[in-house]
Coordinates of C-alpha atoms and ligand atoms in Angstrom, one line a residue:
M1 CA 0.2 0.1 0.2
L2 CA 2.6 2.3 0.9
E3 CA 6.0 1.8 -1.1
S4 CA 9.0 3.8 0.7
L5 CA 11.9 4.9 -1.4
P6 CA 15.1 6.3 -0.4
L7 CA 15.3 9.2 -2.7
E8 CA 17.5 12.4 -1.4
S9 CA 17.6 14.2 -4.6
W10 CA 14.9 15.7 -6.7
R11 CA 17.2 15.3 -9.9
G12 CA 18.2 11.9 -11.0
P13 CA 19.8 9.9 -12.4
Y14 CA 18.2 7.0 -10.2
D15 CA 19.2 3.6 -10.0
Q16 CA 17.9 1.2 -12.4
G17 CA 16.4 -1.0 -9.7
L18 CA 14.7 1.7 -8.0
K19 CA 13.2 3.1 -11.2
A20 CA 11.5 -0.5 -11.8
R21 CA 10.1 -0.7 -8.3
A22 CA 8.9 2.6 -8.6
V23 CA 6.6 2.3 -11.8
S24 CA 5.3 -1.1 -10.9
A25 CA 4.2 -0.2 -7.3
L26 CA 2.6 2.6 -8.6
E27 CA 0.7 1.5 -11.3
N28 CA -0.5 -1.3 -9.0
G29 CA -2.1 1.1 -6.4
A30 CA 0.7 1.8 -4.1
V31 CA 1.6 5.6 -2.6
L32 CA 5.2 5.8 -3.5
F33 CA 6.4 7.5 -0.2
F34 CA 9.6 9.8 -0.1
P35 CA 10.6 9.8 3.4
N36 CA 13.9 11.7 2.9
L37 CA 12.8 14.2 0.1
P38 CA 11.5 17.4 1.7
F39 CA 10.9 20.8 -0.1
A40 CA 13.1 23.3 1.2
L41 CA 11.1 27.0 1.6
L42 CA 13.7 29.8 1.4
E43 CA 13.6 31.7 4.6
P44 CA 11.3 34.3 3.2
E45 CA 8.8 31.8 1.9
K46 CA 8.2 30.8 5.8
Q47 CA 5.7 33.8 6.1
F48 CA 3.4 31.7 3.6
L49 CA 2.8 29.1 6.0
D50 CA -0.3 30.7 7.3
A51 CA -3.9 30.5 6.4
S52 CA -4.8 33.4 5.4
V53 CA -2.5 33.5 2.4
S54 CA -5.8 32.0 1.2
D55 CA -8.9 33.9 0.2
G56 CA -11.0 31.7 2.2
Q57 CA -13.3 30.7 -0.4
A58 CA -11.5 27.6 -2.2
K59 CA -9.7 24.7 -0.5
N60 CA -6.4 25.2 -2.5
I61 CA -4.5 27.8 -4.1
S62 CA -3.5 26.9 -7.8
L63 CA -1.3 28.1 -10.2
D64 CA -1.6 27.4 -14.0
H65 CA 2.2 27.2 -15.0
T66 CA 1.4 27.7 -18.3
T67 CA 0.0 31.3 -17.8
G68 CA 1.8 32.1 -14.4
K69 CA -1.8 32.8 -13.2
M70 CA -2.7 32.2 -9.5
Q71 CA -6.1 31.8 -8.1
A72 CA -7.8 31.6 -4.6
S73 CA -5.0 33.6 -2.7
S74 CA -5.8 36.7 -0.8
L75 CA -2.2 37.9 -1.5
T76 CA -1.3 40.7 -4.0
G77 CA 1.7 42.3 -5.4
E78 CA 5.2 41.4 -4.6
K79 CA 4.0 38.9 -1.9
A80 CA 1.5 37.0 -4.6
G81 CA 4.7 36.8 -7.2
A82 CA 7.0 35.3 -4.1
L83 CA 4.1 32.5 -3.7
A84 CA 3.7 31.9 -7.2
A85 CA 7.4 31.5 -7.3
M86 CA 7.6 29.6 -4.6
M87 CA 4.6 27.2 -6.1
E88 CA 6.6 27.3 -9.4
R89 CA 9.7 26.0 -7.9
F90 CA 7.8 23.1 -6.4
G91 CA 6.1 22.1 -9.3
S92 CA 9.2 22.3 -11.6
Q93 CA 11.3 20.1 -9.2
A94 CA 8.0 17.5 -9.0
A95 CA 8.2 17.2 -12.9
S96 CA 11.9 16.9 -13.1
L97 CA 11.8 13.9 -10.7
V98 CA 8.8 12.2 -12.4
H99 CA 10.6 12.6 -15.5
E100 CA 13.6 11.0 -14.4
L101 CA 12.1 8.3 -11.8
L102 CA 9.1 7.0 -14.1
P103 CA 9.5 5.5 -17.9
Y104 CA 6.6 7.8 -18.8
R105 CA 8.0 10.7 -21.9
N106 CA 4.6 12.3 -22.2
V107 CA 3.6 13.5 -18.9
E108 CA 1.5 16.7 -19.0
R109 CA 2.0 19.1 -16.2
A110 CA -1.3 20.2 -14.9
R111 CA -1.9 22.6 -12.1
T112 CA 0.2 23.3 -9.1
S113 CA -1.2 23.7 -5.5
F114 CA -0.8 24.9 -2.0
R115 CA -3.1 23.9 0.6
P116 CA -2.6 26.2 3.4
V117 CA -5.5 25.6 5.8
Q118 CA -5.9 23.0 8.3
V119 CA -7.7 20.1 7.0
K120 CA -9.5 19.2 10.0
G121 CA -12.1 22.1 11.0
R122 CA -13.3 22.5 7.2
H123 CA -16.9 22.3 6.7
Y124 CA -18.1 21.0 3.5
S125 CA -20.8 19.4 1.4
K126 CA -20.0 15.2 1.7
I127 CA -19.6 15.4 -2.2
S128 CA -16.7 17.8 -1.8
D129 CA -15.4 16.8 1.5
D130 CA -12.2 15.0 0.8
R131 CA -11.9 13.6 4.1
L132 CA -14.3 11.0 3.0
L133 CA -12.6 7.8 0.9
H134 CA -13.0 8.6 -2.6
I135 CA -11.2 8.2 -6.0
D136 CA -10.5 12.1 -7.8
A137 CA -12.8 12.8 -10.6
F138 CA -13.7 16.7 -11.3
P139 CA -17.0 17.6 -12.8
S140 CA -15.7 20.3 -15.0
R141 CA -12.4 18.3 -16.2
P142 CA -13.2 15.1 -18.3
M143 CA -10.3 12.8 -18.5
Q144 CA -11.4 10.6 -21.4
G145 CA -9.8 8.0 -19.7
R146 CA -6.2 9.7 -19.2
R147 CA -4.6 9.6 -15.7
I148 CA -4.5 11.8 -12.8
L149 CA -1.2 11.3 -11.0
R150 CA -0.1 13.6 -7.8
F151 CA 2.6 14.5 -6.4
F152 CA 2.6 15.8 -2.5
A153 CA 4.9 17.4 -0.1
N154 CA 4.5 18.0 3.5
V155 CA 5.7 21.6 3.9
A156 CA 4.4 21.9 7.7
P157 CA 7.1 22.7 10.5
S158 CA 5.7 20.4 12.8
S159 CA 2.3 18.7 11.7
P160 CA 2.0 15.4 9.9
R161 CA -0.6 15.2 7.1
H162 CA -2.9 12.3 7.9
W163 CA -4.6 10.0 5.1
H164 CA -6.5 6.9 5.0
V165 CA -5.8 4.4 2.0
G166 CA -8.5 2.5 1.2
Q167 CA -9.1 -1.1 -0.9
P168 CA -7.9 -1.7 -4.4
F169 CA -9.7 -0.1 -7.0
E170 CA -11.1 -3.1 -8.4
D171 CA -12.8 -4.0 -5.2
F172 CA -14.2 -0.9 -4.8
A173 CA -15.6 -0.7 -8.7
R174 CA -17.1 -4.2 -8.2
A175 CA -19.0 -3.2 -4.9
F176 CA -20.6 0.1 -6.4
L177 CA -20.7 -0.4 -10.3
P178 CA -24.2 -2.2 -9.9
R179 CA -25.4 0.5 -7.8
V180 CA -24.6 3.9 -10.4
G181 CA -27.2 4.4 -12.8
P182 CA -27.5 4.7 -16.1
H183 CA -25.6 7.6 -17.9
L184 CA -27.6 10.0 -20.4
P185 CA -25.6 10.6 -23.3
G186 CA -27.5 13.7 -23.8
K187 CA -26.5 15.6 -20.7
S188 CA -22.7 14.9 -21.2
W189 CA -23.1 16.6 -25.2
L190 CA -25.1 19.6 -23.5
Y191 CA -22.4 20.0 -20.7
G192 CA -19.8 19.8 -23.4
K193 CA -21.7 22.6 -25.5
L194 CA -22.7 25.0 -22.9
G195 CA -19.0 24.9 -21.6
V196 CA -19.9 23.2 -18.0
T197 CA -17.0 20.9 -18.7
R198 CA -13.9 21.4 -20.5
G199 CA -14.7 19.4 -23.7
R200 CA -17.3 16.3 -23.6
R201 CA -17.5 13.8 -20.8
S202 CA -17.1 10.4 -22.0
L203 CA -19.0 7.5 -20.2
Y204 CA -15.7 6.8 -18.4
D205 CA -16.0 10.3 -16.8
E206 CA -19.8 9.7 -16.1
L207 CA -18.6 6.5 -14.6
M208 CA -15.8 8.0 -12.3
L209 CA -18.0 10.7 -10.9
S210 CA -20.8 8.6 -9.9
L211 CA -18.2 6.1 -8.2
H212 CA -16.8 9.6 -6.5
D213 CA -20.0 10.4 -5.2
A214 CA -21.7 7.2 -4.5
G215 CA -18.6 6.3 -2.3
K216 CA -18.7 9.7 -0.4
L217 CA -22.4 9.1 0.3
D218 CA -22.1 5.6 1.5
E219 CA -21.6 5.9 5.3
N220 CA -21.4 2.0 6.0
F221 CA -18.5 2.2 3.2
Q222 CA -16.7 5.1 4.8
N223 CA -16.9 3.5 8.2
N224 CA -16.3 -0.5 7.4
S225 CA -14.5 -0.8 4.1
P226 CA -10.8 -1.7 4.7
H227 CA -8.5 0.8 5.1
Q228 CA -5.2 1.9 6.5
A229 CA -4.0 5.1 8.3
V230 CA -0.7 6.8 6.6
T231 CA 0.9 9.4 8.4
F232 CA 3.0 11.6 6.3
P233 CA 5.6 13.4 8.5
P234 CA 6.9 17.1 7.6
G235 CA 9.3 17.5 5.4
C236 CA 8.4 14.2 3.2
S237 CA 6.8 13.6 -0.4
W238 CA 4.8 11.3 -1.7
L239 CA 3.4 10.4 -5.2
V240 CA 0.1 8.4 -6.3
F241 CA -2.3 7.9 -8.7
T242 CA -5.6 9.8 -6.9
D243 CA -8.0 8.2 -9.8
Q244 CA -7.3 4.9 -8.6
V245 CA -6.2 5.1 -5.1
L246 CA -8.9 5.5 -2.8
H247 CA -7.8 8.2 -0.2
A248 CA -8.9 10.4 2.5
A249 CA -7.0 13.6 3.7
L250 CA -8.2 13.8 7.7
G251 CA -5.5 16.4 8.9
G252 CA -2.8 18.4 8.3
E253 CA -1.7 22.0 7.1
F254 CA 0.6 23.3 4.7
A255 CA 0.8 21.3 1.6
L256 CA 2.2 21.6 -1.7
E257 CA 0.5 19.5 -4.7
Q258 CA 1.5 18.9 -8.6
T259 CA -1.2 17.1 -10.7
F260 CA 0.3 15.6 -13.7
H261 CA -2.0 13.8 -16.8
L262 CA -1.0 11.0 -18.7
D263 CA -2.4 8.7 -21.4
I264 CA -2.8 5.4 -20.4
T265 CA -0.5 4.2 -23.5
E266 CA 2.3 5.5 -21.4
M267 CA 1.7 3.3 -18.8
A268 CA 4.1 0.1 -18.5
E269 CA 1.0 -1.8 -17.9
P270 CA -2.2 -0.1 -19.7
S271 CA -4.4 -2.7 -18.0
L272 CA -4.2 -1.5 -14.6
A273 CA -5.9 2.0 -15.5
P274 CA -9.3 2.3 -13.8
V275 CA -10.7 2.7 -17.6
K276 CA -9.7 -0.6 -18.3
V277 CA -10.5 -1.9 -15.2
L278 CA -14.0 -0.6 -15.4
E279 CA -14.5 -1.9 -19.4
R280 CA -13.5 -5.4 -18.1
L281 CA -16.2 -5.1 -15.3
S282 CA -18.9 -3.3 -17.2
G283 CA -18.6 -5.1 -20.4
K284 CA -18.8 -1.7 -22.3
T285 CA -16.6 0.8 -24.2
L286 CA -16.3 3.8 -22.1
V287 CA -14.4 6.3 -23.9
Ligands
LIG301 C1 -7.3 14.9 -1.7 O1 -6.6 14.7 -2.9 O2 -8.5 14.3 -1.6 C2 -6.9 15.6 -0.6 C3 -5.5 15.2 -0.4 C4 -4.5 16.3 0.5 O3 -4.8 17.9 0.5 O4 -3.8 15.7 1.3
LIG302 FE1 -8.5 13.6 -3.6

């Protein structure tokens, strides 16, 4: 469930044996844990370890590295620029590590986020509450079967980040697929046309959203399905396919996260991708 790798540097080259272990564990649904890989803040960046750098609306501050545009921060001017620079430095280090450690040649670097608000006391609707076990699926971002890979770093000076990691994707999908209702192709088409979604949702996207929601809404599943508590201490990093690994973030403050997207053809074993598992279980072509 947790594969601990002794990397101490953000830059390769890494040992071949270690690289082979990394891709196999990751694709089979483990969280790659880097206990000795801290993302170091510069002295002046330590001022950003403060919940008030968030605008109080969104969960996360996000940065689009292609435009340099930062969203959901209360900061302006030079300070906003310094926070964006910190996020950019983290994102590019995470991208370099992913490039060196994994065999994927075409990895799209998507958004970078900073999570400066303590997870514990937040209040959300069940569907948007990431303290409940879930796989990642986003209403406005159809993936068409592509993967969601996320790199996290705990940059809090003293608080660990607490997660739960759940059962294998296939077990979860087997239990919930029979319960998620029929999907109306007209709705996906309309959402695409109206711009509710970026492009059209495939049947895969509809199923993943239904699985995300059904799992969060099922109290019995939340309380009784097999899961393991994982503690990410300050100064560590981890990497995980969050569209596959059931996860819940229960507590912690000050994490950085970089999202990557990739086509399943990049995978060493594409048959392990959620889209392939769901196609096998449902007997349907989903993308
Ligand atoms: C999530 O992806 O559900 C939240 C993870 C975190 O912020 O630790
Ligand atoms: Fe999540």
